[in-house]
Amino acid sequence: MAMNMAATHAVNRKLFDPIFEANAACKAAIAKFGAEKVTNATIGTVLDEDGKLEVLPTVEKVFREMAMADFMSYAPISGRADFIEGVRCQILGDKDFEGYFGAVATSGGTGAIHHAVANYAERGEKVLTSDWFWGTYNVICNETGKKLETFKLFDDDYKFFNFENFTAKVEEILAVQKSLLIIINSPAHNPTGYSLSNSEWEKVLEILNSCAKGGKKINLLVDIAYIDFAGDKETAWGFIEKFKNLPKNLLVLISLSMSKSYTLYGQRCGALAAISSSAEIIEEFNDTNKYSSRAVWSNINHGAQILFTRINNDSILSKNLTADQKFLREHVNRRAEVFVNEAASCGLKIVPYKGGFFIAVPAENPAAVCKKLQEDLIFAVPLKLGIRVAACSTPLKKISGVAEKIKSAMDSLK
Ligand SMILES: Cc1ncc(COP(=O)(O)O)c(C=O)c1O
C-alpha cells in the first residue's frame, strides 16, 4: 500500500489544470510542425501578433525608473497606506460614497479570493459561484476546507443571467447555512467574457437584500480581475455605484488584480476590498485579513504597490496608462470580434461575449472536440461545460477560421 507523509487533509492533492495540459500538447505540436502552422488558443495573457508578451509601455517605463530599495524593502503587512488609498479611489472614484471601505494588499487576485474564502465562509460549508467558473475557485475552496457549489449562469438560450436558478441556489443553501459566500466574476468573466449589466446587478442586489432580511449573513465577492478589458472607466466600473445602502449583514467584497490591468502577472499584486454600511464590519475586515496575510505571505510585493501609487498619483502617467489599457483592450476585442462574427456566420453557438480575454463555446463533449481540433493543429482548453478560446493570445491571422473548425469538429462527432 502506498504510504503518505502528508497530513490527512492534504493527501492526494494534485493540481489538475486543463490549461497546462492543452498547452503541453500544443508545445509538442510546435516542436513537430513549427510555430507558424500551430494555433495556440490556450494562453491566458495578452500576446502580440508575433506571440510575444505585451507589456504596457507606461508600466514598463515606471518599473525601469524605480529604485532598487523600492523592490527589495518590506511593505507593511496590510499594504502601503497610499496603495490602499489608491485602491479606494479606483473602486469608489471621486463621487460621494455613503458607507465604509476597507482594503488589504494581496498576492494578485488569487490571494484576494483566498482571503475571502478563508475568512468569509465557514469550514465544511458551501461557497456559491456560477457553473462556468475559473477552476482556481475550486482549488481555493478545497485548500481551505470549503465546498464549491454552482448555479446556472445563463438561461436556456445563453442570453441572460439566470436569476431563477441563482435565487433558488442562494435560498437552498441559506436554508441550511447561517452564512453564505457568493463569488461573481464580472465584468469580462473568465471563461465566457460575460458581464452583468447594471440592471442585472440591481436585480442581484434586490435578491440578496431580500434574502438578507431573514438575518443570515451574506458575503458577495465580486471578482473584477478583467475589468480594464471590459470597456472604459465609466462603462466598466459603473456597477460599483449599486453597492450602497447595504444591510449590515450583506458585505460586498471586491478582488482586484494588477496582473491583467497592469500586465504585471508575475509580480503578484492585487487587493481585497470591502464595502459595508457598518464601520465595525470594516474594522473586523481589516483585522481579519491582516492576520491572514501575516500567516500566508507576510507582505506583498513592495515595488508593485509603489508603481501603482506612482502612476495613479500622477495625472500624465495615469492618462498614459488609460491609453495603453485602451490599446490592449481594443487589440483583444478585434480578435474576439473576428471569432464572434465567424461563429455567427457558420452557425456555431457561443456564450454571449461582452469583453475580456476569453470566449466560450458550449459543448457536450469538450475534451473530444478539443482532441479533434488538434488534428487541425488548433489548441483550445476543454472545460466541463465547453471550450475556452483565448482571444487574448491568439493572433488575428490565426483566430480567423477557428470558429468554423470548432463547428466542423463538433459536427463530425455527432
Ligand atoms: C477569473 C479570475 N480571477 C482572478 C484571477 C487572478 O489572477 P492573479 O492572481 O494573477 O491576479 C484570474 C487569473 O487568471 C482569473 O482568471
Short mmCIF file of C-alpha atoms and ligand atoms in Angstrom, two decimals:
data_model
loop_
_atom_site.label_atom_id
_atom_site.label_comp_id
_atom_site.label_asym_id
_atom_site.label_seq_id
_atom_site.Cartn_x
_atom_site.Cartn_y
_atom_site.Cartn_z
CA MET A 1 0.00 0.00 0.00
CA ALA A 2 1.30 3.45 -0.87
CA MET A 3 2.44 5.45 2.11
CA ASN A 4 1.56 9.09 2.64
CA MET A 5 3.60 11.51 4.68
CA ALA A 6 1.22 14.40 4.03
CA ALA A 7 -1.37 15.16 6.71
CA THR A 8 -4.75 13.51 6.14
CA HIS A 9 -6.41 16.63 4.77
CA ALA A 10 -3.55 17.17 2.32
CA VAL A 11 -3.29 13.61 0.99
CA ASN A 12 -3.90 13.03 -2.74
CA ARG A 13 -3.79 16.68 -3.64
CA LYS A 14 -2.73 17.04 -7.24
CA LEU A 15 -3.31 20.13 -9.27
CA PHE A 16 -5.12 19.18 -12.45
CA ASP A 17 -5.01 22.09 -14.81
CA PRO A 18 -6.54 21.51 -18.25
CA ILE A 19 -4.88 24.73 -19.44
CA PHE A 20 -1.36 23.48 -18.78
CA GLU A 21 -2.25 20.11 -20.30
CA ALA A 22 -3.54 21.68 -23.54
CA ASN A 23 -0.52 23.92 -23.56
CA ALA A 24 1.86 20.96 -23.28
CA ALA A 25 0.17 19.24 -26.26
CA CYS A 26 0.49 22.49 -28.18
CA LYS A 27 4.22 22.79 -27.42
CA ALA A 28 4.75 19.24 -28.71
CA ALA A 29 2.94 20.17 -31.95
CA ILE A 30 5.07 23.29 -32.37
CA ALA A 31 8.22 21.21 -31.96
CA LYS A 32 6.98 18.79 -34.66
CA PHE A 33 5.29 21.09 -37.19
CA GLY A 34 6.71 24.57 -36.48
CA ALA A 35 5.06 27.55 -34.76
CA GLU A 36 3.65 29.03 -37.98
CA LYS A 37 1.36 26.04 -38.54
CA VAL A 38 0.04 25.85 -34.97
CA THR A 39 -2.75 27.92 -33.37
CA ASN A 40 -2.33 28.19 -29.63
CA ALA A 41 -5.61 29.46 -28.18
CA THR A 42 -4.80 28.28 -24.65
CA ILE A 43 -2.66 31.06 -23.14
CA GLY A 44 -4.22 33.45 -20.62
CA THR A 45 -2.00 36.50 -21.11
CA VAL A 46 -2.10 39.13 -23.84
CA LEU A 47 0.39 38.29 -26.57
CA ASP A 48 1.16 40.47 -29.57
CA GLU A 49 0.70 39.37 -33.17
CA ASP A 50 4.15 37.69 -33.06
CA GLY A 51 3.37 35.74 -29.90
CA LYS A 52 5.40 37.92 -27.53
CA LEU A 53 4.09 39.06 -24.12
CA GLU A 54 2.52 42.52 -24.32
CA VAL A 55 3.73 44.85 -21.56
CA LEU A 56 2.04 48.22 -21.08
CA PRO A 57 4.62 50.91 -22.02
CA THR A 58 3.72 53.21 -19.08
CA VAL A 59 4.11 50.34 -16.63
CA GLU A 60 7.47 49.38 -18.14
CA LYS A 61 8.71 52.99 -18.03
CA VAL A 62 7.84 53.46 -14.34
CA PHE A 63 9.12 49.99 -13.47
CA ARG A 64 12.53 50.67 -15.03
CA GLU A 65 12.84 54.04 -13.27
CA MET A 66 12.24 52.61 -9.82
CA ALA A 67 14.98 52.37 -7.18
CA MET A 68 16.36 49.02 -6.03
CA ALA A 69 15.06 49.67 -2.49
CA ASP A 70 11.52 50.01 -3.83
CA PHE A 71 11.57 46.33 -4.75
CA MET A 72 13.82 44.96 -2.03
CA SER A 73 12.30 46.51 1.09
CA TYR A 74 9.41 45.05 3.10
CA ALA A 75 5.97 46.57 2.67
CA PRO A 76 3.52 46.92 5.58
CA ILE A 77 1.54 43.70 6.16
CA SER A 78 -1.83 45.16 5.06
CA GLY A 79 -0.24 47.10 2.23
CA ARG A 80 1.12 50.65 1.93
CA ALA A 81 -1.32 53.31 3.08
CA ASP A 82 -1.02 55.15 -0.26
CA PHE A 83 -1.65 51.89 -2.16
CA ILE A 84 -4.80 51.22 -0.09
CA GLU A 85 -5.93 54.80 -0.69
CA GLY A 86 -5.29 54.32 -4.44
CA VAL A 87 -7.38 51.14 -4.41
CA ARG A 88 -10.17 53.07 -2.65
CA CYS A 89 -10.07 55.82 -5.31
CA GLN A 90 -10.01 53.25 -8.11
CA ILE A 91 -13.08 51.42 -6.76
CA LEU A 92 -15.16 54.30 -5.41
CA GLY A 93 -13.99 57.06 -7.77
CA ASP A 94 -14.28 60.66 -6.64
CA LYS A 95 -18.04 60.68 -6.18
CA ASP A 96 -19.61 60.90 -2.71
CA PHE A 97 -19.96 57.48 -1.15
CA GLU A 98 -22.20 56.59 1.74
CA GLY A 99 -20.75 53.66 3.59
CA TYR A 100 -17.44 52.28 4.83
CA PHE A 101 -14.50 50.94 2.85
CA GLY A 102 -11.52 48.77 3.71
CA ALA A 103 -8.79 47.02 1.72
CA VAL A 104 -5.68 44.87 2.09
CA ALA A 105 -2.91 44.21 -0.41
CA THR A 106 -2.92 40.63 -1.67
CA SER A 107 -0.92 38.29 -3.84
CA GLY A 108 -2.80 39.18 -7.03
CA GLY A 109 -6.48 38.46 -7.44
CA THR A 110 -5.83 34.85 -6.39
CA GLY A 111 -4.64 36.00 -2.96
CA ALA A 112 -7.71 38.20 -2.60
CA ILE A 113 -10.03 35.29 -3.42
CA HIS A 114 -8.09 33.12 -0.99
CA HIS A 115 -8.62 35.58 1.88
CA ALA A 116 -12.31 35.97 1.04
CA VAL A 117 -12.89 32.20 1.03
CA ALA A 118 -10.69 31.63 4.09
CA ASN A 119 -12.39 34.31 6.19
CA TYR A 120 -15.95 34.66 4.92
CA ALA A 121 -17.16 31.06 4.57
CA GLU A 122 -17.48 28.55 7.41
CA ARG A 123 -15.27 25.44 7.31
CA GLY A 124 -17.09 22.47 5.78
CA GLU A 125 -19.77 24.71 4.28
CA LYS A 126 -20.71 25.70 0.75
CA VAL A 127 -19.47 28.63 -1.32
CA LEU A 128 -21.58 29.52 -4.36
CA THR A 129 -20.42 30.54 -7.83
CA SER A 130 -21.66 30.16 -11.42
CA ASP A 131 -21.42 26.86 -13.32
CA TRP A 132 -18.96 28.41 -15.80
CA PHE A 133 -16.14 29.36 -13.43
CA TRP A 134 -12.40 29.80 -13.08
CA GLY A 135 -11.15 26.40 -11.78
CA THR A 136 -8.95 28.02 -9.13
CA TYR A 137 -12.08 28.86 -7.08
CA ASN A 138 -12.47 25.13 -6.51
CA VAL A 139 -8.81 24.69 -5.55
CA ILE A 140 -9.04 27.54 -3.02
CA CYS A 141 -12.23 26.06 -1.55
CA ASN A 142 -10.64 22.61 -1.20
CA GLU A 143 -7.46 24.05 0.31
CA THR A 144 -9.43 25.98 2.94
CA GLY A 145 -11.95 23.21 3.71
CA LYS A 146 -14.98 24.67 1.90
CA LYS A 147 -17.18 23.12 -0.82
CA LEU A 148 -17.85 24.86 -4.10
CA GLU A 149 -21.46 24.73 -5.32
CA THR A 150 -22.71 26.26 -8.56
CA PHE A 151 -25.78 27.96 -10.03
CA LYS A 152 -26.57 28.13 -13.75
CA LEU A 153 -25.03 31.33 -15.10
CA PHE A 154 -27.24 31.55 -18.18
CA ASP A 155 -30.85 30.97 -19.14
CA ASP A 156 -31.57 28.15 -21.60
CA ASP A 157 -30.89 30.39 -24.62
CA TYR A 158 -27.50 31.51 -23.31
CA LYS A 159 -28.68 35.11 -23.41
CA PHE A 160 -29.09 36.44 -19.88
CA PHE A 161 -28.12 35.87 -16.28
CA ASN A 162 -30.20 33.05 -14.83
CA PHE A 163 -31.93 34.82 -11.91
CA GLU A 164 -34.27 31.93 -11.28
CA ASN A 165 -31.52 29.40 -10.67
CA PHE A 166 -29.38 31.93 -8.80
CA THR A 167 -32.23 32.71 -6.37
CA ALA A 168 -33.09 29.03 -5.93
CA LYS A 169 -29.48 28.12 -5.07
CA VAL A 170 -28.99 31.03 -2.67
CA GLU A 171 -32.23 30.16 -0.87
CA GLU A 172 -31.45 26.43 -0.83
CA ILE A 173 -28.06 26.96 0.81
CA LEU A 174 -29.29 29.61 3.23
CA ALA A 175 -32.00 27.20 4.37
CA VAL A 176 -29.23 25.10 5.94
CA GLN A 177 -26.29 27.51 6.45
CA LYS A 178 -26.18 30.60 8.66
CA SER A 179 -23.98 32.41 6.17
CA LEU A 180 -23.06 32.23 2.51
CA LEU A 181 -20.17 33.48 0.38
CA ILE A 182 -21.13 34.03 -3.27
CA ILE A 183 -18.47 34.65 -5.94
CA ILE A 184 -19.45 36.51 -9.10
CA ASN A 185 -16.76 37.17 -11.70
CA SER A 186 -17.85 40.19 -13.70
CA PRO A 187 -17.21 42.14 -15.86
CA ALA A 188 -15.49 40.18 -18.62
CA HIS A 189 -15.96 36.83 -16.91
CA ASN A 190 -13.43 34.02 -17.30
CA PRO A 191 -14.12 31.84 -19.28
CA THR A 192 -17.14 33.32 -21.10
CA GLY A 193 -16.47 37.04 -21.50
CA TYR A 194 -19.91 37.77 -19.98
CA SER A 195 -20.56 40.96 -17.99
CA LEU A 196 -23.62 41.60 -15.86
CA SER A 197 -25.38 44.78 -16.98
CA ASN A 198 -26.14 47.49 -14.41
CA SER A 199 -29.76 46.39 -14.32
CA GLU A 200 -28.70 42.75 -13.81
CA TRP A 201 -26.57 43.94 -10.85
CA GLU A 202 -29.58 45.79 -9.45
CA LYS A 203 -31.60 42.61 -9.63
CA VAL A 204 -28.84 40.51 -7.99
CA LEU A 205 -28.74 43.02 -5.14
CA GLU A 206 -32.52 43.01 -4.86
CA ILE A 207 -32.42 39.22 -4.45
CA LEU A 208 -29.61 39.35 -1.89
CA ASN A 209 -31.24 42.19 0.05
CA SER A 210 -34.39 40.15 0.22
CA CYS A 211 -32.52 37.01 1.39
CA ALA A 212 -30.64 39.07 3.97
CA LYS A 213 -33.95 40.10 5.58
CA GLY A 214 -34.02 36.78 7.40
CA GLY A 215 -30.90 37.91 9.31
CA LYS A 216 -28.46 35.40 7.76
CA LYS A 217 -25.03 36.66 6.72
CA ILE A 218 -24.39 37.14 3.01
CA ASN A 219 -20.93 37.90 1.66
CA LEU A 220 -20.77 38.77 -2.02
CA LEU A 221 -17.31 38.58 -3.61
CA VAL A 222 -17.08 40.36 -6.95
CA ASP A 223 -14.01 39.22 -8.87
CA ILE A 224 -13.03 42.11 -11.16
CA ALA A 225 -9.73 40.68 -12.44
CA TYR A 226 -10.55 41.59 -16.08
CA ILE A 227 -12.34 44.90 -15.51
CA ASP A 228 -10.00 47.01 -17.64
CA PHE A 229 -10.74 44.74 -20.58
CA ALA A 230 -14.48 45.33 -20.27
CA GLY A 231 -14.64 48.91 -21.51
CA ASP A 232 -13.62 52.42 -20.48
CA LYS A 233 -13.70 53.51 -16.83
CA GLU A 234 -17.22 54.98 -16.95
CA THR A 235 -18.77 51.89 -18.54
CA ALA A 236 -16.87 49.11 -16.82
CA TRP A 237 -16.83 50.46 -13.25
CA GLY A 238 -20.37 51.91 -13.24
CA PHE A 239 -21.93 48.95 -11.40
CA ILE A 240 -19.95 49.72 -8.21
CA GLU A 241 -22.42 52.54 -7.55
CA LYS A 242 -25.08 49.90 -6.91
CA PHE A 243 -23.29 48.77 -3.73
CA LYS A 244 -24.84 51.35 -1.45
CA ASN A 245 -27.37 51.32 1.40
CA LEU A 246 -26.45 47.71 2.09
CA PRO A 247 -27.96 46.00 5.11
CA LYS A 248 -25.36 45.33 7.82
CA ASN A 249 -25.50 41.58 7.14
CA LEU A 250 -24.68 41.99 3.42
CA LEU A 251 -20.96 42.56 2.91
CA VAL A 252 -19.57 43.29 -0.55
CA LEU A 253 -16.01 42.14 -1.18
CA ILE A 254 -14.08 43.04 -4.31
CA SER A 255 -10.99 41.22 -5.56
CA LEU A 256 -8.70 43.36 -7.67
CA SER A 257 -5.70 42.24 -9.70
CA MET A 258 -2.73 44.07 -11.20
CA SER A 259 -1.97 41.03 -13.40
CA LYS A 260 -4.13 41.89 -16.41
CA SER A 261 -4.77 45.62 -15.88
CA TYR A 262 -1.06 46.46 -15.48
CA THR A 263 0.40 43.39 -17.29
CA LEU A 264 2.18 42.66 -14.00
CA TYR A 265 1.16 38.97 -13.95
CA GLY A 266 4.31 37.64 -12.28
CA GLN A 267 4.81 40.50 -9.82
CA ARG A 268 1.87 39.22 -7.75
CA CYS A 269 -0.05 42.22 -6.53
CA GLY A 270 -3.73 42.94 -6.04
CA ALA A 271 -6.15 43.76 -3.27
CA LEU A 272 -9.20 42.52 -1.43
CA ALA A 273 -11.54 45.42 -0.73
CA ALA A 274 -14.75 45.59 1.29
CA ILE A 275 -17.80 47.84 1.21
CA SER A 276 -20.20 47.87 4.14
CA SER A 277 -22.73 50.11 5.86
CA SER A 278 -21.01 49.31 9.15
CA ALA A 279 -17.72 50.75 10.42
CA GLU A 280 -17.43 47.80 12.79
CA ILE A 281 -17.62 45.24 9.96
CA ILE A 282 -14.85 47.10 8.10
CA GLU A 283 -12.67 47.19 11.19
CA GLU A 284 -13.15 43.44 11.53
CA PHE A 285 -12.35 43.04 7.81
CA ASN A 286 -9.07 44.94 8.18
CA ASP A 287 -8.01 42.98 11.28
CA THR A 288 -9.02 39.54 10.00
CA ASN A 289 -7.34 39.90 6.64
CA LYS A 290 -4.17 41.43 8.06
CA TYR A 291 -3.96 38.35 10.30
CA SER A 292 -4.33 36.03 7.28
CA SER A 293 -1.74 37.99 5.30
CA ARG A 294 0.79 37.58 8.12
CA ALA A 295 0.16 33.83 8.12
CA VAL A 296 0.11 33.25 4.37
CA TRP A 297 2.65 35.63 2.79
CA SER A 298 3.57 38.24 5.40
CA ASN A 299 3.66 41.16 2.99
CA ILE A 300 3.10 41.88 -0.68
CA ASN A 301 5.46 42.98 -3.48
CA HIS A 302 6.51 46.45 -2.39
CA GLY A 303 7.64 47.58 -5.87
CA ALA A 304 4.28 46.79 -7.46
CA GLN A 305 2.46 48.82 -4.80
CA ILE A 306 4.81 51.78 -5.31
CA LEU A 307 4.36 51.51 -9.08
CA PHE A 308 0.56 51.54 -8.68
CA THR A 309 0.74 54.66 -6.48
CA ARG A 310 3.27 56.44 -8.68
CA ILE A 311 1.11 56.00 -11.78
CA ASN A 312 -2.22 56.79 -10.14
CA ASN A 313 -0.94 59.88 -8.30
CA ASP A 314 0.48 61.39 -11.49
CA SER A 315 -2.10 62.79 -13.90
CA ILE A 316 0.10 62.34 -17.01
CA LEU A 317 1.15 58.80 -16.13
CA SER A 318 -2.40 57.76 -15.32
CA LYS A 319 -3.66 59.28 -18.56
CA ASN A 320 -0.97 57.35 -20.43
CA LEU A 321 -1.86 54.14 -18.60
CA THR A 322 -5.52 54.56 -19.56
CA ALA A 323 -4.47 54.99 -23.20
CA ASP A 324 -2.23 51.88 -23.01
CA GLN A 325 -5.06 49.85 -21.48
CA LYS A 326 -7.45 51.03 -24.19
CA PHE A 327 -4.96 49.97 -26.88
CA LEU A 328 -4.59 46.50 -25.37
CA ARG A 329 -8.35 46.11 -24.82
CA GLU A 330 -9.11 47.04 -28.43
CA HIS A 331 -6.43 44.67 -29.65
CA VAL A 332 -8.05 41.75 -27.81
CA ASN A 333 -11.54 42.90 -28.85
CA ARG A 334 -10.62 42.89 -32.54
CA ARG A 335 -9.61 39.24 -32.29
CA ALA A 336 -12.76 38.35 -30.34
CA GLU A 337 -14.88 40.19 -32.91
CA VAL A 338 -13.46 38.03 -35.72
CA PHE A 339 -14.33 34.88 -33.78
CA VAL A 340 -17.81 36.06 -32.76
CA ASN A 341 -18.70 37.15 -36.34
CA GLU A 342 -17.38 33.95 -37.88
CA ALA A 343 -19.25 31.88 -35.26
CA ALA A 344 -22.48 33.64 -36.25
CA SER A 345 -21.79 33.04 -39.96
CA CYS A 346 -21.12 29.32 -39.59
CA GLY A 347 -23.88 28.68 -37.01
CA LEU A 348 -21.63 27.93 -34.05
CA LYS A 349 -23.46 28.65 -30.80
CA ILE A 350 -21.35 30.59 -28.31
CA VAL A 351 -21.90 32.09 -24.89
CA PRO A 352 -22.56 35.88 -25.04
CA TYR A 353 -19.18 37.63 -25.20
CA LYS A 354 -19.07 41.19 -23.85
CA GLY A 355 -15.34 41.60 -23.34
CA GLY A 356 -12.21 40.15 -21.79
CA PHE A 357 -9.62 37.51 -22.54
CA PHE A 358 -11.79 34.50 -23.40
CA ILE A 359 -14.72 33.30 -25.47
CA ALA A 360 -16.61 30.12 -24.58
CA VAL A 361 -18.34 27.60 -26.79
CA PRO A 362 -20.83 25.27 -25.05
CA ALA A 363 -20.15 21.63 -25.95
CA GLU A 364 -21.43 18.20 -24.97
CA ASN A 365 -18.03 16.63 -25.04
CA PRO A 366 -15.43 19.39 -24.77
CA ALA A 367 -12.43 17.05 -24.44
CA ALA A 368 -13.32 15.10 -27.61
CA VAL A 369 -13.91 18.32 -29.58
CA CYS A 370 -10.56 19.73 -28.45
CA LYS A 371 -8.82 16.47 -29.38
CA LYS A 372 -10.43 16.59 -32.83
CA LEU A 373 -9.38 20.22 -33.22
CA GLN A 374 -5.80 19.25 -32.53
CA GLU A 375 -5.84 17.33 -35.84
CA ASP A 376 -6.06 20.79 -37.43
CA LEU A 377 -3.26 21.97 -35.13
CA ILE A 378 -5.64 24.18 -33.16
CA PHE A 379 -5.28 24.04 -29.38
CA ALA A 380 -8.05 25.27 -27.07
CA VAL A 381 -8.92 24.44 -23.46
CA PRO A 382 -11.62 21.82 -22.71
CA LEU A 383 -13.71 22.81 -19.67
CA LYS A 384 -16.60 20.97 -18.06
CA LEU A 385 -19.30 22.84 -20.00
CA GLY A 386 -17.49 23.77 -23.16
CA ILE A 387 -14.39 25.01 -24.91
CA ARG A 388 -12.38 28.08 -23.97
CA VAL A 389 -10.77 30.07 -26.76
CA ALA A 390 -8.19 32.67 -25.72
CA ALA A 391 -8.70 35.85 -27.75
CA CYS A 392 -6.01 37.48 -25.61
CA SER A 393 -3.19 35.41 -27.06
CA THR A 394 -4.32 34.20 -30.49
CA PRO A 395 -3.11 36.46 -33.31
CA LEU A 396 -5.69 37.91 -35.72
CA LYS A 397 -4.39 35.91 -38.66
CA LYS A 398 -4.78 32.68 -36.71
CA ILE A 399 -8.08 33.27 -34.93
CA SER A 400 -9.81 33.61 -38.28
CA GLY A 401 -11.15 30.17 -39.22
CA VAL A 402 -11.09 28.74 -35.67
CA ALA A 403 -14.89 29.06 -35.19
CA GLU A 404 -15.55 27.12 -38.38
CA LYS A 405 -13.05 24.41 -37.40
CA ILE A 406 -14.75 24.04 -33.99
CA LYS A 407 -18.12 23.74 -35.74
CA SER A 408 -16.88 21.00 -38.06
CA ALA A 409 -15.11 19.17 -35.22
CA MET A 410 -18.42 19.19 -33.31
CA ASP A 411 -20.44 18.10 -36.34
CA SER A 412 -18.05 15.24 -37.06
CA LEU A 413 -18.55 13.91 -33.52
CA LYS A 414 -22.36 13.84 -33.71
C1 LIG B 1 -11.36 34.87 -13.00
C2 LIG B 1 -10.01 35.22 -12.46
N1 LIG B 1 -9.94 35.81 -11.28
C3 LIG B 1 -8.78 36.14 -10.73
C4 LIG B 1 -7.59 35.88 -11.38
C5 LIG B 1 -6.38 36.27 -10.63
O1 LIG B 1 -5.23 36.48 -11.27
P1 LIG B 1 -3.95 36.94 -10.45
O2 LIG B 1 -3.84 36.10 -9.24
O3 LIG B 1 -2.83 36.73 -11.39
O4 LIG B 1 -4.18 38.37 -10.10
C6 LIG B 1 -7.60 35.24 -12.63
C7 LIG B 1 -6.37 34.89 -13.35
O5 LIG B 1 -6.29 34.16 -14.28
C8 LIG B 1 -8.84 34.91 -13.18
O6 LIG B 1 -8.95 34.30 -14.37
#
